[in-house]
mmCIF file of C-alpha atoms in Angstrom:
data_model
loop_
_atom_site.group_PDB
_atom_site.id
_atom_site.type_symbol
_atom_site.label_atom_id
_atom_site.label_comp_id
_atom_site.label_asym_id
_atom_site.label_seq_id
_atom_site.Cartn_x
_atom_site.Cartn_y
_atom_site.Cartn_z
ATOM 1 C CA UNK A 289 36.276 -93.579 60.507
ATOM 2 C CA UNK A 290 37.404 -89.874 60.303
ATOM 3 C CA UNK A 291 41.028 -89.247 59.701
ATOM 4 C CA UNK A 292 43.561 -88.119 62.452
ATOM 5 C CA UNK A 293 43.893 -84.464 62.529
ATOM 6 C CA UNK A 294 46.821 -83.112 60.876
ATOM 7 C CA UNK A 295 49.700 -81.735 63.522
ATOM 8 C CA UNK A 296 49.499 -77.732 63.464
ATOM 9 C CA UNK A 297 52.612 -76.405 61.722
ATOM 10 C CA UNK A 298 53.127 -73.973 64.261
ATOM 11 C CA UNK A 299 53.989 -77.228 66.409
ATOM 12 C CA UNK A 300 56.183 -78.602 64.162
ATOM 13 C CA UNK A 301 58.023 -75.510 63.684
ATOM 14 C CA UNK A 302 58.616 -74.896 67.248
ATOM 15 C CA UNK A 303 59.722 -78.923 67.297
ATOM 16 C CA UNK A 304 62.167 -78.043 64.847
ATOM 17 C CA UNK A 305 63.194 -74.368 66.123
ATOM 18 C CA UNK A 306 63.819 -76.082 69.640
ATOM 19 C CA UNK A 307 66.332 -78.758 67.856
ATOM 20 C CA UNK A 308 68.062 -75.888 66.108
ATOM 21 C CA UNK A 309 68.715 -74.159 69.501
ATOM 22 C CA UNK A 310 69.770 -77.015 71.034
ATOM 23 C CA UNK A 311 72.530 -78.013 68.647
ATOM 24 C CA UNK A 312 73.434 -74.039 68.582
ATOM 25 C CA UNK A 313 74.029 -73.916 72.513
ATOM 26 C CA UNK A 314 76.040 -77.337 72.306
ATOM 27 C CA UNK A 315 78.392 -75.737 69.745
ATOM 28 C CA UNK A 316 78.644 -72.743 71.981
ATOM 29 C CA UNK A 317 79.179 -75.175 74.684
ATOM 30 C CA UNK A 318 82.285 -77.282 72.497
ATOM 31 C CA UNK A 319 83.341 -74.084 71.525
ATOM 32 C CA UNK A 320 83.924 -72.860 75.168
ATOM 33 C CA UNK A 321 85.929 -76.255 76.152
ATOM 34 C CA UNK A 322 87.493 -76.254 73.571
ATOM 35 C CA UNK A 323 88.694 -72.859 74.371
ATOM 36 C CA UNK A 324 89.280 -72.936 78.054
ATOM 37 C CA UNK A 325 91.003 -76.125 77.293
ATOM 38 C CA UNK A 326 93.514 -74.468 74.911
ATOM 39 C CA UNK A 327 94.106 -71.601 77.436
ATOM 40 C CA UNK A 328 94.942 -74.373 80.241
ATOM 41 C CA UNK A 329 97.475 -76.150 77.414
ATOM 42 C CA UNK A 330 98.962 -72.994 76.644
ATOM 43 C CA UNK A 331 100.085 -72.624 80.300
ATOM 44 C CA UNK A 332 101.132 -76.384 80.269
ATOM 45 C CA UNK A 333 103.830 -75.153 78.021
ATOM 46 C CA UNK A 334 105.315 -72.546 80.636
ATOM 47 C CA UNK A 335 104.648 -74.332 83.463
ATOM 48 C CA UNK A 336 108.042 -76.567 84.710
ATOM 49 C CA UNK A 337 107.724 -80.144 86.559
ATOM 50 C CA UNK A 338 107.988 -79.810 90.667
ATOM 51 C CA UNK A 339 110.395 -82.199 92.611
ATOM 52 C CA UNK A 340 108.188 -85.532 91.584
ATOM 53 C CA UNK A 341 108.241 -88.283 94.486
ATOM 54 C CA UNK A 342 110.690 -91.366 93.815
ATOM 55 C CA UNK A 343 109.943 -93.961 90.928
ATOM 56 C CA UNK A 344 111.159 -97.110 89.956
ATOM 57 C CA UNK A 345 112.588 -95.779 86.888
ATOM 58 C CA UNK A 346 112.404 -92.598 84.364
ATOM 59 C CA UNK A 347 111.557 -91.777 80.825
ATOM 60 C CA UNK A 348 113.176 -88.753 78.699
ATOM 61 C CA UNK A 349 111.240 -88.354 74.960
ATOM 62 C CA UNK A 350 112.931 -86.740 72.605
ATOM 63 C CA UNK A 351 112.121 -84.749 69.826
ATOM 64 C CA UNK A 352 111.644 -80.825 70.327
ATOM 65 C CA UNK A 353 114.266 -79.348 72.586
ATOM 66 C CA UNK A 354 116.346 -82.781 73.171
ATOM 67 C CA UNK A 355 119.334 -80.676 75.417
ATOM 68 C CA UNK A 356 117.215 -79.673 78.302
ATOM 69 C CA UNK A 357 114.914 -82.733 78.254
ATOM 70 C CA UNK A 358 117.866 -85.059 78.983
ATOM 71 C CA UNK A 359 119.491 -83.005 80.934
ATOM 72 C CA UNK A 360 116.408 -82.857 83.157
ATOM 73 C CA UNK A 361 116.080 -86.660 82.835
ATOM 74 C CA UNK A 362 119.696 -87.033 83.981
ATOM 75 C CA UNK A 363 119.214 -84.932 86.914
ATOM 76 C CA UNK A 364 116.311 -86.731 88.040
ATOM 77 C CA UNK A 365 118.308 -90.447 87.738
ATOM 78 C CA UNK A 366 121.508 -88.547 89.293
ATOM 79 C CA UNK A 367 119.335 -87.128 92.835
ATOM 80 C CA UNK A 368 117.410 -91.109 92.444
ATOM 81 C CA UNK A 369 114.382 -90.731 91.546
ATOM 82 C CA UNK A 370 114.743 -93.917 89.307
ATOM 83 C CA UNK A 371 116.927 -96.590 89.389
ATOM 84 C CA UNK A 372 117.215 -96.314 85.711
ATOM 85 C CA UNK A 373 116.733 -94.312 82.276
ATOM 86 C CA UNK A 374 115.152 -94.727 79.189
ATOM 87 C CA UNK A 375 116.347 -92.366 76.358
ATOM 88 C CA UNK A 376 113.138 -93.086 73.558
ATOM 89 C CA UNK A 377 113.621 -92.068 69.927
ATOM 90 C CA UNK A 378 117.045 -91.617 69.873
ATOM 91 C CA UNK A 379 117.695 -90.634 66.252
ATOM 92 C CA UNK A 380 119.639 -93.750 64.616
ATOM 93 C CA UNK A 381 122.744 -92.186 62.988
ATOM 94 C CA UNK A 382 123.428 -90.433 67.177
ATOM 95 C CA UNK A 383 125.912 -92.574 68.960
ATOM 96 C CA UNK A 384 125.323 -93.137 72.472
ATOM 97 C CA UNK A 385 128.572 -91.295 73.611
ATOM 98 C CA UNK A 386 126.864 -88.213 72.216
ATOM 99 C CA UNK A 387 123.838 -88.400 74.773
ATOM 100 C CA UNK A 388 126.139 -88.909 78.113
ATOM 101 C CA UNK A 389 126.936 -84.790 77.988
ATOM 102 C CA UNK A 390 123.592 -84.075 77.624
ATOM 103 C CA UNK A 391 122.498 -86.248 80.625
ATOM 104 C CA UNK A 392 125.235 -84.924 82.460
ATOM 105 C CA UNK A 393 125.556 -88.050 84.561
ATOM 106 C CA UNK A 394 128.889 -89.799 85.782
ATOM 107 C CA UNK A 395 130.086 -92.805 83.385
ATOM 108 C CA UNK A 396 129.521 -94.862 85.845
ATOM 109 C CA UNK A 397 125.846 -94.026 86.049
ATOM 110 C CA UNK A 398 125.608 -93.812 82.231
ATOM 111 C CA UNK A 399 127.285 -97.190 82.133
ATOM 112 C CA UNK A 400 124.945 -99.151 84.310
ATOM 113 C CA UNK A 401 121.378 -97.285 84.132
ATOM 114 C CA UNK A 402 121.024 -95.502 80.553
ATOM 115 C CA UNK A 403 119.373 -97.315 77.880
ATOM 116 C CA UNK A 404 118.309 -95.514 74.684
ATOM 117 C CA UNK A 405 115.921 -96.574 72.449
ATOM 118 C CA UNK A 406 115.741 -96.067 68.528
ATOM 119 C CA UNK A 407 112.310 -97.540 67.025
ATOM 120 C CA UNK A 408 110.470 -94.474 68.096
ATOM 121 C CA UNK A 409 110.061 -92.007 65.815
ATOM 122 C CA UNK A 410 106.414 -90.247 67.354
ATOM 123 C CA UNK A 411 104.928 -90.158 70.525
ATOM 124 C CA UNK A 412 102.866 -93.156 69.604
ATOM 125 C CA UNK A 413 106.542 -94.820 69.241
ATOM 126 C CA UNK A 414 107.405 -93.425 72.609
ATOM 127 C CA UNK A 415 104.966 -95.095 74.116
ATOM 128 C CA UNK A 416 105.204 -98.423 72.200
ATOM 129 C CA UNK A 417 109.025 -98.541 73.013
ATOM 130 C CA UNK A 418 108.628 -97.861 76.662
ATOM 131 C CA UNK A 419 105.988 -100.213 76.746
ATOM 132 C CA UNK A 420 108.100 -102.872 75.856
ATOM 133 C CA UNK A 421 110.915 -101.602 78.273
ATOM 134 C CA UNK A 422 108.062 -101.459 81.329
ATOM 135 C CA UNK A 423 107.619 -105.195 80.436
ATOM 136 C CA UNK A 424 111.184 -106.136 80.377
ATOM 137 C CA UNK A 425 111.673 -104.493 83.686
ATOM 138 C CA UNK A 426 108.510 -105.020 85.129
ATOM 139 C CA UNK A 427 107.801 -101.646 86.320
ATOM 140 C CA UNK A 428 104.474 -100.121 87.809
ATOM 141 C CA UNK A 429 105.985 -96.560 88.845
ATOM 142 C CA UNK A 430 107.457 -94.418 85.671
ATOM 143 C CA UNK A 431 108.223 -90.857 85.904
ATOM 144 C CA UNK A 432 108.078 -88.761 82.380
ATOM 145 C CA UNK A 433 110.305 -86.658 81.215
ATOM 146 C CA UNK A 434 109.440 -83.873 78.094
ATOM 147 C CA UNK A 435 108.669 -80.806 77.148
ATOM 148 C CA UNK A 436 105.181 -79.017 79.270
ATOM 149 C CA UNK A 437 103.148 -78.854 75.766
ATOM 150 C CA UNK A 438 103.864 -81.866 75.038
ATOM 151 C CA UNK A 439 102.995 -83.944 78.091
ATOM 152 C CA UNK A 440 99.459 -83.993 78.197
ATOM 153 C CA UNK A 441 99.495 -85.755 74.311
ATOM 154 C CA UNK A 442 102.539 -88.249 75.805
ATOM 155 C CA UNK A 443 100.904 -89.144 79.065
ATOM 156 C CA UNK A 444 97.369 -89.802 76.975
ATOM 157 C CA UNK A 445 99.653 -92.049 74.518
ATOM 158 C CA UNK A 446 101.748 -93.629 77.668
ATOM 159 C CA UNK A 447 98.491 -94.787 79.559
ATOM 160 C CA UNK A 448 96.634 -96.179 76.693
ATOM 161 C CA UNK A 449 99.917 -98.354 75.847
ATOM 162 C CA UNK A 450 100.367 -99.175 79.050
ATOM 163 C CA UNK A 451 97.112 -99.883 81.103
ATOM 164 C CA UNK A 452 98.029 -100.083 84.996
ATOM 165 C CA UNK A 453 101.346 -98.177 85.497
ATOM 166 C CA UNK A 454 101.343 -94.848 87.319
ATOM 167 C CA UNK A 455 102.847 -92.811 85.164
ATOM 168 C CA UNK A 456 104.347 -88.988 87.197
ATOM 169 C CA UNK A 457 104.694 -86.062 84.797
ATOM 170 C CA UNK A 458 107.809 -84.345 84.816
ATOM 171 C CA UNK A 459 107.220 -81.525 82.077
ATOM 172 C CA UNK A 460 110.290 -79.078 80.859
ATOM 173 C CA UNK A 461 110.332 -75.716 79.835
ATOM 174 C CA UNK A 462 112.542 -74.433 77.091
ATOM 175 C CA UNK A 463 113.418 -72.956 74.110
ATOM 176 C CA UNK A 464 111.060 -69.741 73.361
ATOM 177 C CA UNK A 465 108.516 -70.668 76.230
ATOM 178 C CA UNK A 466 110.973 -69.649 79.058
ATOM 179 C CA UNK A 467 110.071 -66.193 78.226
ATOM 180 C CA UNK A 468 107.071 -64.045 79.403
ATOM 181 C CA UNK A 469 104.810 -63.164 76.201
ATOM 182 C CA UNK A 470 106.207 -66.350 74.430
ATOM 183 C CA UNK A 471 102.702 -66.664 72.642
ATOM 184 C CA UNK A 472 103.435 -63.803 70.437
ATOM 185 C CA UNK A 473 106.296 -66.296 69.014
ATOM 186 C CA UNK A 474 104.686 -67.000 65.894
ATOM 187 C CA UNK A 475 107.033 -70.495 65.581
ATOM 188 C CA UNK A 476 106.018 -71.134 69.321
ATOM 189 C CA UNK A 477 102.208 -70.178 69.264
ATOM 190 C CA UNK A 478 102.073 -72.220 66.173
ATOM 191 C CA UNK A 479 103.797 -75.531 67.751
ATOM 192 C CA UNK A 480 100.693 -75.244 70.316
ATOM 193 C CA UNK A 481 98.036 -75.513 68.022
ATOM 194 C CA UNK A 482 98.994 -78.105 66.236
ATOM 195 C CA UNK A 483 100.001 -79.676 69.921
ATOM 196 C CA UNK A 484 96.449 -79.278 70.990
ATOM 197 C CA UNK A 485 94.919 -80.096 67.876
ATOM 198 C CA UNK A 486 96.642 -83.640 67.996
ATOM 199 C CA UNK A 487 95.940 -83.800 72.102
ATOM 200 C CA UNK A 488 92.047 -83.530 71.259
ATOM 201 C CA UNK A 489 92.530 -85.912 68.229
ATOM 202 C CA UNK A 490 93.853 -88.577 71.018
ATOM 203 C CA UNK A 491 91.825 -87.212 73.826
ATOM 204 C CA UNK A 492 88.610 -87.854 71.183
ATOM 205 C CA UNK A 493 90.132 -91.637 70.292
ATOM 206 C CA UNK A 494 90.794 -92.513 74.199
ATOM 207 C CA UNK A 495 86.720 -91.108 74.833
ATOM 208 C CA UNK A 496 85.331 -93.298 72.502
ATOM 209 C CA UNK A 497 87.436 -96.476 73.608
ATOM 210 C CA UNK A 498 86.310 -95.564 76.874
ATOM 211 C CA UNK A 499 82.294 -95.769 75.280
ATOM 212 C CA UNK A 500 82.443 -98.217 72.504
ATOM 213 C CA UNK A 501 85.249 -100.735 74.244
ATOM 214 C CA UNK A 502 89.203 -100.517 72.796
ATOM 215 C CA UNK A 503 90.280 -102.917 70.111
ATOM 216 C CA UNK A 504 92.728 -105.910 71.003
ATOM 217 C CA UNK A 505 96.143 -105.229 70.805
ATOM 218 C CA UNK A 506 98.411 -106.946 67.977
ATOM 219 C CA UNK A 507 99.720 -109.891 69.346
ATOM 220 C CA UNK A 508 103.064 -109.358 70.646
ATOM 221 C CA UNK A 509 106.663 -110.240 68.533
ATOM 222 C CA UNK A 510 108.391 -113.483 69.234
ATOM 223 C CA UNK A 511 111.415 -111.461 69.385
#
């Protein structure tokens, strides 16, 4: 019995040449989205919310510029475009008679539509504390209130903890991004990157839920 003939080397070389191009051209590919993506984000943070369509109810997150968030948020409740207000992440120690100026809303308003939340203390928070306010109220319709780089990370966060509600972005622009050029900001350019960085890190996490199948949620408190 004669013995198989050995593959050329030539063969194998171009085997393994042809694997080496192809994982070159996919990171020139990643590379590229990853890119474009970041230009599209960085425009995200100077681009403000248009007049959104009428909810059931809104949500400001704070963190970042708080003032113009809420004040935003307030407007929205004030023209109705919600029939009420969730304030989440409202640091403990700030008494709610502190956050009616910045809403800029009647006390009559404040009085019967405002709630603020104080569990959150990240955008994962956020979305865990409205998720539990959605369920009290039974809401499908939700519009968002925060800050433009910051809304594509919150609305990732707000979907995945809340599968089912529509959820209307309603992005702010402030601080240093209200001006033309603001990416030469160091402070500013830097709060990007690290935006985007954690918007692929959850964008990544949602993918492979999507794929592999998402793990059951804790059961819920007795509380």
């Amino acid at each position: 019995m004669s013995a198989r003939p050995k593959r050329p080397k030539a063969y194998a070389g171009g085997v393994a040449g042809l694997l080496s191009n192809l994982a070159m051209l996919g990171l020139v590919v990643t590379a590229i989205g990853v890119g474009l993506g970041f230009l599209s984000f960085m425009r995200s943070a100077q681009t403000p919310g248009v007049e959104p369509a009428s909810a059931e109810a809104i949500v400001a997150l704070t963190g970042g510029a708080n003032a113009p968030r809420l004040a935003e948020a307030g407007g929205l409740l004030e023209r109705g475009k919600g029939a009420r207000l969730l304030i989440s992440g409202v640091n403990e120690a700030t008494p709610d008679r502190d956050l009616k100026p910045l809403l800029r809303v009647d006390a009559e308003t404040f009085a019967c539509c405002v709630e603020s939340g104080r569990a959150a203390v990240n955008t994962v928070g956020n979305a865990d504390e409205t998720r539990a306010w959605i369920r009290r109220h039974r809401l499908r319709h939700v519009i968002v209130v925060t800050d433009g780089y910051h809304m594509p990370r919150a609305l990732l966060e707000l979907k995945a903890a809340n599968p089912g509600v529509l959820f209307t972005p309603y992005p702010v622009v402030a601080g240093p991004f209200v001006r033309e050029g603001w990416w030469r900001d160091d402070a500013a350019f830097g709060l990007v990157v690290r935006e985007y960085g954690k918007y692929l890190a959850v964008l990544a996490r949602e993918t492979s839920f999507d794929i592999l199948g998402r793990p059951a949620p804790p059961p819920e408190s007795a509380a």
